[in-house]
PDB file of C-alpha atoms in Angstrom:
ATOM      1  CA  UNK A   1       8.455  12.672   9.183  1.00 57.00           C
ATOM      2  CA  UNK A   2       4.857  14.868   8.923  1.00 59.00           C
ATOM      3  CA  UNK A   3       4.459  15.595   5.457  1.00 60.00           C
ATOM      4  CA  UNK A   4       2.644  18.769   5.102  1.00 55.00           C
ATOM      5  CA  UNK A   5       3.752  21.569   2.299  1.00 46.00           C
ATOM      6  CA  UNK A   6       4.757  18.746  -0.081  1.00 47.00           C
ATOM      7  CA  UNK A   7       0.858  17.458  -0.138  1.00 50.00           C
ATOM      8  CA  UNK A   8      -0.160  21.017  -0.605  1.00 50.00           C
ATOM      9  CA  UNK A   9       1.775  21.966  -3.474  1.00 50.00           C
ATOM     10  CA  UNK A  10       0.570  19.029  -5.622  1.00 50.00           C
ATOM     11  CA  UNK A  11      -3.074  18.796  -4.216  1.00 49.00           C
ATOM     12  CA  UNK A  12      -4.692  22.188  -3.498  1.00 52.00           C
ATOM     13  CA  UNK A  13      -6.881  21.919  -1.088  1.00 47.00           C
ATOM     14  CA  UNK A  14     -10.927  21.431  -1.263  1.00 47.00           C
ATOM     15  CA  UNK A  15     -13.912  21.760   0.499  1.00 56.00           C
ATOM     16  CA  UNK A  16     -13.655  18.713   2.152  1.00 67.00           C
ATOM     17  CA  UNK A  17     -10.118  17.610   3.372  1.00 84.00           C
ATOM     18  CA  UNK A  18      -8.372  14.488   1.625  1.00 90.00           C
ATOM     19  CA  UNK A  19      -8.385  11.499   2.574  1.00 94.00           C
ATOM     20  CA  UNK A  20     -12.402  12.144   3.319  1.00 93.00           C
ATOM     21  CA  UNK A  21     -12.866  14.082   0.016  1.00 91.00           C
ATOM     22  CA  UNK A  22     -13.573  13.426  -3.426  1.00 91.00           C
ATOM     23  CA  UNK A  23     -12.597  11.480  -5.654  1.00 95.00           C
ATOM     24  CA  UNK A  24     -11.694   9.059  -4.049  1.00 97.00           C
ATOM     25  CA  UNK A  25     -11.180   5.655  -5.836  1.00 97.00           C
ATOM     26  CA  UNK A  26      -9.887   2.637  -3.307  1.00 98.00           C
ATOM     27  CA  UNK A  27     -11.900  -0.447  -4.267  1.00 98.00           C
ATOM     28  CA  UNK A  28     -13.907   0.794  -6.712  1.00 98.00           C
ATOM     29  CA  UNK A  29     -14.487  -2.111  -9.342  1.00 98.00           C
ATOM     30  CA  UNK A  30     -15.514  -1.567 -13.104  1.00 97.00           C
ATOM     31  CA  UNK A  31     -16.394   2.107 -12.684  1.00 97.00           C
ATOM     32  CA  UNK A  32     -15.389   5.087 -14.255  1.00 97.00           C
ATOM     33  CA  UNK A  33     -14.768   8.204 -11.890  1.00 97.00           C
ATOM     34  CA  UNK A  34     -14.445  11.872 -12.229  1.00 96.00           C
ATOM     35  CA  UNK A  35     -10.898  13.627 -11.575  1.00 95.00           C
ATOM     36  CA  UNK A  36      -9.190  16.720 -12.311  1.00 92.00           C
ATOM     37  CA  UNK A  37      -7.548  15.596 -15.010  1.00 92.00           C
ATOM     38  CA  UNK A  38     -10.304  13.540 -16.341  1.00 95.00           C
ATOM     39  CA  UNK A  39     -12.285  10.165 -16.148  1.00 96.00           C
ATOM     40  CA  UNK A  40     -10.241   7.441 -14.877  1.00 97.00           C
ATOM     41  CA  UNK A  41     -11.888   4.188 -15.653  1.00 98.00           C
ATOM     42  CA  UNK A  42     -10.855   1.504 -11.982  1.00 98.00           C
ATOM     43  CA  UNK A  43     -10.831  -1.949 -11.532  1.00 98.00           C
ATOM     44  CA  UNK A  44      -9.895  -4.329  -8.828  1.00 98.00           C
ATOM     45  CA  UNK A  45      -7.012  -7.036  -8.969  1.00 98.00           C
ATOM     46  CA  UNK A  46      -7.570  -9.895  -5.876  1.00 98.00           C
ATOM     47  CA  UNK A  47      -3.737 -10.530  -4.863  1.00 98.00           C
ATOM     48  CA  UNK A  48      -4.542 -13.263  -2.183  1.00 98.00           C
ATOM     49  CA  UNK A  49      -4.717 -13.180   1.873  1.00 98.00           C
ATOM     50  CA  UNK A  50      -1.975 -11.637   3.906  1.00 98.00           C
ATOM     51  CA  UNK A  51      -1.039 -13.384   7.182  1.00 98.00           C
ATOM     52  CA  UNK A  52      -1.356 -10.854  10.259  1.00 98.00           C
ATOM     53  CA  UNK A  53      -0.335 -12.872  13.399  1.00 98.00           C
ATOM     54  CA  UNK A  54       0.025  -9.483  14.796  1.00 98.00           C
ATOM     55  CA  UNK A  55      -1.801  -7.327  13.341  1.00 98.00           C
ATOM     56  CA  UNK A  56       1.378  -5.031  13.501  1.00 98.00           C
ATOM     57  CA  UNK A  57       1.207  -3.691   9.489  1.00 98.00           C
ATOM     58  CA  UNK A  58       3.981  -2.644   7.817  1.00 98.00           C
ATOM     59  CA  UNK A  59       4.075  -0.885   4.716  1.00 98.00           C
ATOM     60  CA  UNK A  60       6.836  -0.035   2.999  1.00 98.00           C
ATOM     61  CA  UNK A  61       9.567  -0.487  -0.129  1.00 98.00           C
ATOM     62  CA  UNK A  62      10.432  -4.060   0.504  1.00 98.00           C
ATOM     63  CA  UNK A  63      13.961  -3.761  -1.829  1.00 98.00           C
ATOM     64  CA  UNK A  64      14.624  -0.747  -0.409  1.00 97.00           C
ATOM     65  CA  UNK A  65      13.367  -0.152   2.899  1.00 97.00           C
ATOM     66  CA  UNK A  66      12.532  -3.031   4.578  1.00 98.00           C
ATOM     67  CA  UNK A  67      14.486  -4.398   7.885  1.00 97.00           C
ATOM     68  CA  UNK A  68      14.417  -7.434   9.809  1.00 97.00           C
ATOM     69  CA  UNK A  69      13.186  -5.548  12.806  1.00 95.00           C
ATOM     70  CA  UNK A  70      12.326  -1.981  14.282  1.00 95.00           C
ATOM     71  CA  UNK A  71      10.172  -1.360  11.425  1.00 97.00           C
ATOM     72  CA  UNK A  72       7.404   1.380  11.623  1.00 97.00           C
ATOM     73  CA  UNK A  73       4.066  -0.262  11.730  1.00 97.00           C
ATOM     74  CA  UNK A  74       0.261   0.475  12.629  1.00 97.00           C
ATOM     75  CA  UNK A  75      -1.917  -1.583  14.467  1.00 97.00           C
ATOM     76  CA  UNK A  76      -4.795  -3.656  12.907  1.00 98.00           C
ATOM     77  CA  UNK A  77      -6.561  -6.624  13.817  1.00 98.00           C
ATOM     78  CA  UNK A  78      -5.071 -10.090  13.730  1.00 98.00           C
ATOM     79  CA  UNK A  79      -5.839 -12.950  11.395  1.00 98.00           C
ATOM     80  CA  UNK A  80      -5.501 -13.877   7.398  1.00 98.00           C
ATOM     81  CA  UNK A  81      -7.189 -10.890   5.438  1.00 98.00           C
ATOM     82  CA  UNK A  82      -7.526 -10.321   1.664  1.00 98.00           C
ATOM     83  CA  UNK A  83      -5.096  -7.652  -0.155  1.00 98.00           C
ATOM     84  CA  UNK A  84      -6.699  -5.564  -3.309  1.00 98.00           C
ATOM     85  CA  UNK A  85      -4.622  -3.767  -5.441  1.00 98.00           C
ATOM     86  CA  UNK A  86      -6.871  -1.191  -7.228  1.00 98.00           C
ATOM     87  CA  UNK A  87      -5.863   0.053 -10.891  1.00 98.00           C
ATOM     88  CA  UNK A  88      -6.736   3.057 -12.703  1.00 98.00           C
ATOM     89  CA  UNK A  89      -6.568   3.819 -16.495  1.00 98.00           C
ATOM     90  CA  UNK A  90      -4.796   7.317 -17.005  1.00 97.00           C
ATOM     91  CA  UNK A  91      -4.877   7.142 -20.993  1.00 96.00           C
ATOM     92  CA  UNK A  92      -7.075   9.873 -22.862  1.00 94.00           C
ATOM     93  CA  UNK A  93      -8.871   7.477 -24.424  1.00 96.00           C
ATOM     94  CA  UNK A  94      -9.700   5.305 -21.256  1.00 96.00           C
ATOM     95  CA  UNK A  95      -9.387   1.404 -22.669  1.00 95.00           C
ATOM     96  CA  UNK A  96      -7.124   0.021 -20.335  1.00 94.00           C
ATOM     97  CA  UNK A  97      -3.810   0.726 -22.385  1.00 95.00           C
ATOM     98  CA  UNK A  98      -2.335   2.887 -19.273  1.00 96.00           C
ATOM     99  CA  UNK A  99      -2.936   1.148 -15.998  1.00 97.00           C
ATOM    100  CA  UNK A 100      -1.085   2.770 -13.008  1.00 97.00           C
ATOM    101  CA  UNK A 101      -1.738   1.378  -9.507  1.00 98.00           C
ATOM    102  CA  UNK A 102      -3.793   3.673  -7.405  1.00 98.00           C
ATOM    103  CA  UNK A 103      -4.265   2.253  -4.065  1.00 98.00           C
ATOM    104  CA  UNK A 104      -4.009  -1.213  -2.488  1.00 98.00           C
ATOM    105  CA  UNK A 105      -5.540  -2.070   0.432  1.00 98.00           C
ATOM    106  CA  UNK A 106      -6.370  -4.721   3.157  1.00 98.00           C
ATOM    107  CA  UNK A 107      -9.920  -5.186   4.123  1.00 98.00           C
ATOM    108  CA  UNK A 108     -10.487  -6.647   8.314  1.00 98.00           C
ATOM    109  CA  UNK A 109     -14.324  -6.785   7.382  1.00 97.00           C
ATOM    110  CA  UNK A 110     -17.343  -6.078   5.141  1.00 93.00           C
ATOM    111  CA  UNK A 111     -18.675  -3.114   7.137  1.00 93.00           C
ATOM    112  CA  UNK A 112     -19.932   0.335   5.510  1.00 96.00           C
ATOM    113  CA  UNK A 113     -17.396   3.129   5.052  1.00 97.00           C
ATOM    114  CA  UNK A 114     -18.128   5.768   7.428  1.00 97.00           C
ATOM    115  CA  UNK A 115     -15.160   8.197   6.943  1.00 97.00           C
ATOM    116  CA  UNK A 116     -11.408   7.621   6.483  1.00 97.00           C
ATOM    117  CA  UNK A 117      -8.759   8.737   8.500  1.00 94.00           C
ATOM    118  CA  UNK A 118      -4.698   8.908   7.750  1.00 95.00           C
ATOM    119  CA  UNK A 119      -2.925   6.485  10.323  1.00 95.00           C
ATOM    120  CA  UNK A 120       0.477   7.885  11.252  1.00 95.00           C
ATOM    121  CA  UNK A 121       3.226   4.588  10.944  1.00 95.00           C
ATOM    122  CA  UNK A 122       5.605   4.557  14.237  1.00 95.00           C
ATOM    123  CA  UNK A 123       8.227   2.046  15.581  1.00 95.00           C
ATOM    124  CA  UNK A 124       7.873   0.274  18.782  1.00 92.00           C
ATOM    125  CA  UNK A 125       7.671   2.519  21.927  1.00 91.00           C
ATOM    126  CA  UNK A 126       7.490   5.887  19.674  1.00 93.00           C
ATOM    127  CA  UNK A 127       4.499   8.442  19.983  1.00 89.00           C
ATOM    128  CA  UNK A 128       2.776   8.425  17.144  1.00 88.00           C
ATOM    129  CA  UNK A 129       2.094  11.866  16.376  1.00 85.00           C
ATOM    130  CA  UNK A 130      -1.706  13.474  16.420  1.00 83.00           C
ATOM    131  CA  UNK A 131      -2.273  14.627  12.681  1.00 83.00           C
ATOM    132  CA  UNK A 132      -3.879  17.545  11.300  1.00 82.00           C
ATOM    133  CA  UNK A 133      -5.818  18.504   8.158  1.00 81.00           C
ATOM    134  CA  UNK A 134      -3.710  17.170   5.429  1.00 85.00           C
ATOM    135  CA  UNK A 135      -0.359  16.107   7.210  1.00 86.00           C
ATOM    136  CA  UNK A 136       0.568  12.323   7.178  1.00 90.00           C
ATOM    137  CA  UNK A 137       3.174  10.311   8.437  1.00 88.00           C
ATOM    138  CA  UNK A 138       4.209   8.148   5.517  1.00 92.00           C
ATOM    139  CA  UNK A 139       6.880   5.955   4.291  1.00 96.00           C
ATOM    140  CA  UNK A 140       9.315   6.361   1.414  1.00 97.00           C
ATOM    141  CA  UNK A 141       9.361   4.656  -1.961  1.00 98.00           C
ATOM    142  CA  UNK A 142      12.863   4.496  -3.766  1.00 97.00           C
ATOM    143  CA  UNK A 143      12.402   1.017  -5.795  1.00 97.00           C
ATOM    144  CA  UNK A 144       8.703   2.345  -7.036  1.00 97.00           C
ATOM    145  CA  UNK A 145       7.414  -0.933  -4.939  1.00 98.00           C
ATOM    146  CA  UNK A 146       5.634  -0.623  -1.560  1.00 98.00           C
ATOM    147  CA  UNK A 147       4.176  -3.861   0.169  1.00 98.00           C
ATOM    148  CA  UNK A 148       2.250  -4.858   3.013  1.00 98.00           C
ATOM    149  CA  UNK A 149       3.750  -7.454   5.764  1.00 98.00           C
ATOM    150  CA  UNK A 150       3.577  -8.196   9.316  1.00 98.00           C
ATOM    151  CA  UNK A 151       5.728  -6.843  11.769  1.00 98.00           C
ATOM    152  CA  UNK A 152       6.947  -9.685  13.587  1.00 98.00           C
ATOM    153  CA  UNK A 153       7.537 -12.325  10.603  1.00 98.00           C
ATOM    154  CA  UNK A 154      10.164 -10.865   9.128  1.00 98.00           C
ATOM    155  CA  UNK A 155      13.054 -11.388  11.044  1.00 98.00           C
ATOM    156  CA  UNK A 156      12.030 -15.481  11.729  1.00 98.00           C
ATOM    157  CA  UNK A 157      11.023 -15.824   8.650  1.00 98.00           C
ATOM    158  CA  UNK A 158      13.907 -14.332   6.710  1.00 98.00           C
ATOM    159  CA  UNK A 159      17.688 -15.147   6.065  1.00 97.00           C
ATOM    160  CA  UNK A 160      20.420 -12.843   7.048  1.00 97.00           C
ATOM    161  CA  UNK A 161      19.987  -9.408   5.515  1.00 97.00           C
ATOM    162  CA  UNK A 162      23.100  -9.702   3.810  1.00 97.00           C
ATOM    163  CA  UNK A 163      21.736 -11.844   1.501  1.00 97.00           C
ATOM    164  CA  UNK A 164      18.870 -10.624   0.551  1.00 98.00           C
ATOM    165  CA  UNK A 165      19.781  -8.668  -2.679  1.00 97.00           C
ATOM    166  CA  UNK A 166      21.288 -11.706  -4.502  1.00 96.00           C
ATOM    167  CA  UNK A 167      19.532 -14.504  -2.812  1.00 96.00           C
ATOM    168  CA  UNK A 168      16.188 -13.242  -2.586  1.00 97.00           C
ATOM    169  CA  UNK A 169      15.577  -9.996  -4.818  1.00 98.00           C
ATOM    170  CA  UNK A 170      17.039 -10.272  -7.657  1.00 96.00           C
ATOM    171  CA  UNK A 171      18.826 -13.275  -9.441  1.00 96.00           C
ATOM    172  CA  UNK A 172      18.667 -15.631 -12.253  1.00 94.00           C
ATOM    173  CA  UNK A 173      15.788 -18.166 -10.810  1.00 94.00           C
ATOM    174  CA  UNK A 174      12.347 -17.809 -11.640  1.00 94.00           C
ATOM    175  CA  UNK A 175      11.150 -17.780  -8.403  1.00 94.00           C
ATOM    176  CA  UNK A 176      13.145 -14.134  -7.295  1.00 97.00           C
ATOM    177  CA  UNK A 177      11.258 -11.477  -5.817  1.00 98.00           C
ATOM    178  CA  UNK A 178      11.926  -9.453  -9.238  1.00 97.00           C
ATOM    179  CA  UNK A 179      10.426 -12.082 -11.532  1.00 97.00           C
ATOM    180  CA  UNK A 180       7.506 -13.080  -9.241  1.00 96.00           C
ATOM    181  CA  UNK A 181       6.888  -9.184  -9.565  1.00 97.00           C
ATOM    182  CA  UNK A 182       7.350  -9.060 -13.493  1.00 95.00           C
ATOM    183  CA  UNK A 183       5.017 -12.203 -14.110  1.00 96.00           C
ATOM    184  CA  UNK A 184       2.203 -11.768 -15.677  1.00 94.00           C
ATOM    185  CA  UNK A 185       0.768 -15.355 -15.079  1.00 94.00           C
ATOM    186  CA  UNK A 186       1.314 -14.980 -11.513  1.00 96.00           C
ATOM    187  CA  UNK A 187      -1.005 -12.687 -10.389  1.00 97.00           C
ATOM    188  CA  UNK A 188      -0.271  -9.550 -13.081  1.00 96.00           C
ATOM    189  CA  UNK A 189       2.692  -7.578 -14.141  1.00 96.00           C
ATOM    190  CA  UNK A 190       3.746  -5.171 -11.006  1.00 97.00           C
ATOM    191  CA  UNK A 191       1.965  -7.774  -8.165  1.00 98.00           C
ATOM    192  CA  UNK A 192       3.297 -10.563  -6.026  1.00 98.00           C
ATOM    193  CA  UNK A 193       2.344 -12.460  -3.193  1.00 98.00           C
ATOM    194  CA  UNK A 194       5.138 -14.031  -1.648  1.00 98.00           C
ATOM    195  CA  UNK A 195       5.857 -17.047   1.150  1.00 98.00           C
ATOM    196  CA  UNK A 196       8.902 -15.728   3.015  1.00 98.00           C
ATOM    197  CA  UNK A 197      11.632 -18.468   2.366  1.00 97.00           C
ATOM    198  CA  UNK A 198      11.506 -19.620   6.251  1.00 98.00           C
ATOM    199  CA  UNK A 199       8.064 -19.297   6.585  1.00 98.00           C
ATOM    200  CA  UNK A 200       6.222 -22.467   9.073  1.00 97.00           C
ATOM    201  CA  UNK A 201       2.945 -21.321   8.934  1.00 97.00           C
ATOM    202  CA  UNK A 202       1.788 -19.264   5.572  1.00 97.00           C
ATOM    203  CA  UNK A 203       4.019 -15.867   6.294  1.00 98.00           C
ATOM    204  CA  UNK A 204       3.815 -13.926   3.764  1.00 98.00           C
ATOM    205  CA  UNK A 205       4.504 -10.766   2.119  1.00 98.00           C
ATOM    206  CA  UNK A 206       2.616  -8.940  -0.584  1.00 98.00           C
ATOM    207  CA  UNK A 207       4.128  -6.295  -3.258  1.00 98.00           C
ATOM    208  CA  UNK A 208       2.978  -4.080  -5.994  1.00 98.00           C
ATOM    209  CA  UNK A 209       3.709  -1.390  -8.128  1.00 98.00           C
ATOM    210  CA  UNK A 210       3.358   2.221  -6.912  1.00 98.00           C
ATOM    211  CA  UNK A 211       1.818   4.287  -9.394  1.00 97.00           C
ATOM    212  CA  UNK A 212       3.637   7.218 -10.380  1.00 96.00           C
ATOM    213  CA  UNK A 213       6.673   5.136  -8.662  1.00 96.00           C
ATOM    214  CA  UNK A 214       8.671   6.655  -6.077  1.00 97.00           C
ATOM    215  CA  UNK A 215       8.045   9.021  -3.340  1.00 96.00           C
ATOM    216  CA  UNK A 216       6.542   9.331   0.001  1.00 96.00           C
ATOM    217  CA  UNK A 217       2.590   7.368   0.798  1.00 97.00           C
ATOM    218  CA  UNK A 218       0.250   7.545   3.633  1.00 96.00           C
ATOM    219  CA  UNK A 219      -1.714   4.925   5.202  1.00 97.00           C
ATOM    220  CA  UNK A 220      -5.251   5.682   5.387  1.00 97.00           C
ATOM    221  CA  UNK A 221      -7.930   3.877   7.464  1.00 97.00           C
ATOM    222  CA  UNK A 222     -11.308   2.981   6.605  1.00 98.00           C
ATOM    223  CA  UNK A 223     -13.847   2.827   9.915  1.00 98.00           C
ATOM    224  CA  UNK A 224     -17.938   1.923  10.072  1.00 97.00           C
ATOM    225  CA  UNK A 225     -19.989   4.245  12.228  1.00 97.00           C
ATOM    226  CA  UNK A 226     -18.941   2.264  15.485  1.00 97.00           C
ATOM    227  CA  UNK A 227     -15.257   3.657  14.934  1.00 97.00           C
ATOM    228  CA  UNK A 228     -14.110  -0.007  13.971  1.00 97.00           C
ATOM    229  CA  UNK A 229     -11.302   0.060  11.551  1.00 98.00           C
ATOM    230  CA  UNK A 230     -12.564  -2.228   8.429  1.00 98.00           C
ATOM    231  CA  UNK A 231     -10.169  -1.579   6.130  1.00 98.00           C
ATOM    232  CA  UNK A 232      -6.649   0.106   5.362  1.00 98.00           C
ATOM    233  CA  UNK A 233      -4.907   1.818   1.763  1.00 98.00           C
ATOM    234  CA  UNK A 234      -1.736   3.005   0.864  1.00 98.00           C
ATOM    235  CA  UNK A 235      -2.973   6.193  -2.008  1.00 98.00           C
ATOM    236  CA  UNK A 236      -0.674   6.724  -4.399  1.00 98.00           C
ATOM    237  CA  UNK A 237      -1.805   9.766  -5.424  1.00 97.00           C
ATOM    238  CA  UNK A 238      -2.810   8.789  -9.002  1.00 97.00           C
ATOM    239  CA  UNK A 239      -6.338  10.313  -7.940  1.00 96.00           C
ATOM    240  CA  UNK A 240      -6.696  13.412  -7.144  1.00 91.00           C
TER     241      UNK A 240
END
């Protein structure tokens, strides 16, 4: 699904199209930046490495939308790469008491931002769709969680659907995907990285918060000067 007059009616459109204009926030640590509504103070929060034997990325709701295969995806480079979750304050008097996750992303290297481009998420054998101006191909949030997990680990590394709700999601042990999520000693309140229960070698999958909560969110990929992809976020449209 191209989402087009839905952007438009809640972002007007500047002199420089979004994702490439400004503000733009994703990774910015311990700086305050100028919005239209306003300074929004960001910081960073570290939530570990996510395992990308792929490199086939999905994003999307993991209570609500995630499937043990046939999942829309994009393609990234393969490996173990760190996952940033970055948070902005939205309270008028900008001291941290109103946190709401703007972006989270997965860096592939150090390089130097060269411009940013929205990456349209397909399944397996689709075309994915060339993109103009402000359109995006995104994925749906109806738990107000979105994660980031590869491709081809789910279905090994997870029991039968079926079970997922009560095993997995949400019960009375500490260790459910709900409680992970709500501890704040883990990594914070609204993060969680999580070994897949039949994981073998370090599967994981990482969660978060999605800002506002739910609704639809674009990928958007971060390339150097030599067109190398070095880094990709999810916006969630707290900055704008």
């Amino acid at each position: 699904m191209i989402i087009s007059s839905w952007f438009r009616r809640f972002f007007p459109a500047r002199k420089r199209i979004w994702p490439n204009a400004n503000p733009w926030g994703a990774l910015q640590n311990e700086t305050t930046i100028e919005t239209d509504s306003g300074p929004r103070f960001l910081w960073t929060v570290s939530c570990g490495d996510l395992e990308l034997p792929s490199g086939r990325l999905i994003a999307c709701d993991p209570f609500a939308g995630l499937l043990p295969a046939n999942m829309p995806f994009i393609e990234t480079p393969r490996g173990r790469f760190p996952v940033t979750v970055t948070l902005a304050d939205v309270s008028e008097e900008q001291n941290r008491s109103h946190a709401r996750e703007a972006y989270a992303s997965i860096v592939f290297s150090q390089g130097i931002e060269t411009y940013r481009k929205l990456l349209p998420l397909a399944k397996d054998g689709e075309e994915r769709p060339e993109l103009k101006g402000e359109d995006f191909v995104g994925f749906f949030v109806d738990a107000g969680t979105a994660c980031f997990v590869d491709e081809t680990v789910v279905k090994p590394c997870m029991p039968d659907p079926k079970t997922w709700l009560k095993s997995l999601f949400e019960n009375e042990r500490a260790d459910c995907w709900f409680s992970r999520m709500d501890d704040p000693n883990h990594i914070r309140d609204g993060i969680a990285n999580i070994t897949l229960p039949l994981a073998k070698n370090g599967e994981n999958l990482i969660l978060f918060h999605t800002g506002w909560g739910d609704g639809v969110y674009p990928l958007i990929g971060s390339f150097d000067s030599a067109d190398r992809l070095i880094a990709v976020h999810i916006d969630f449209f707290v900055i704008k």
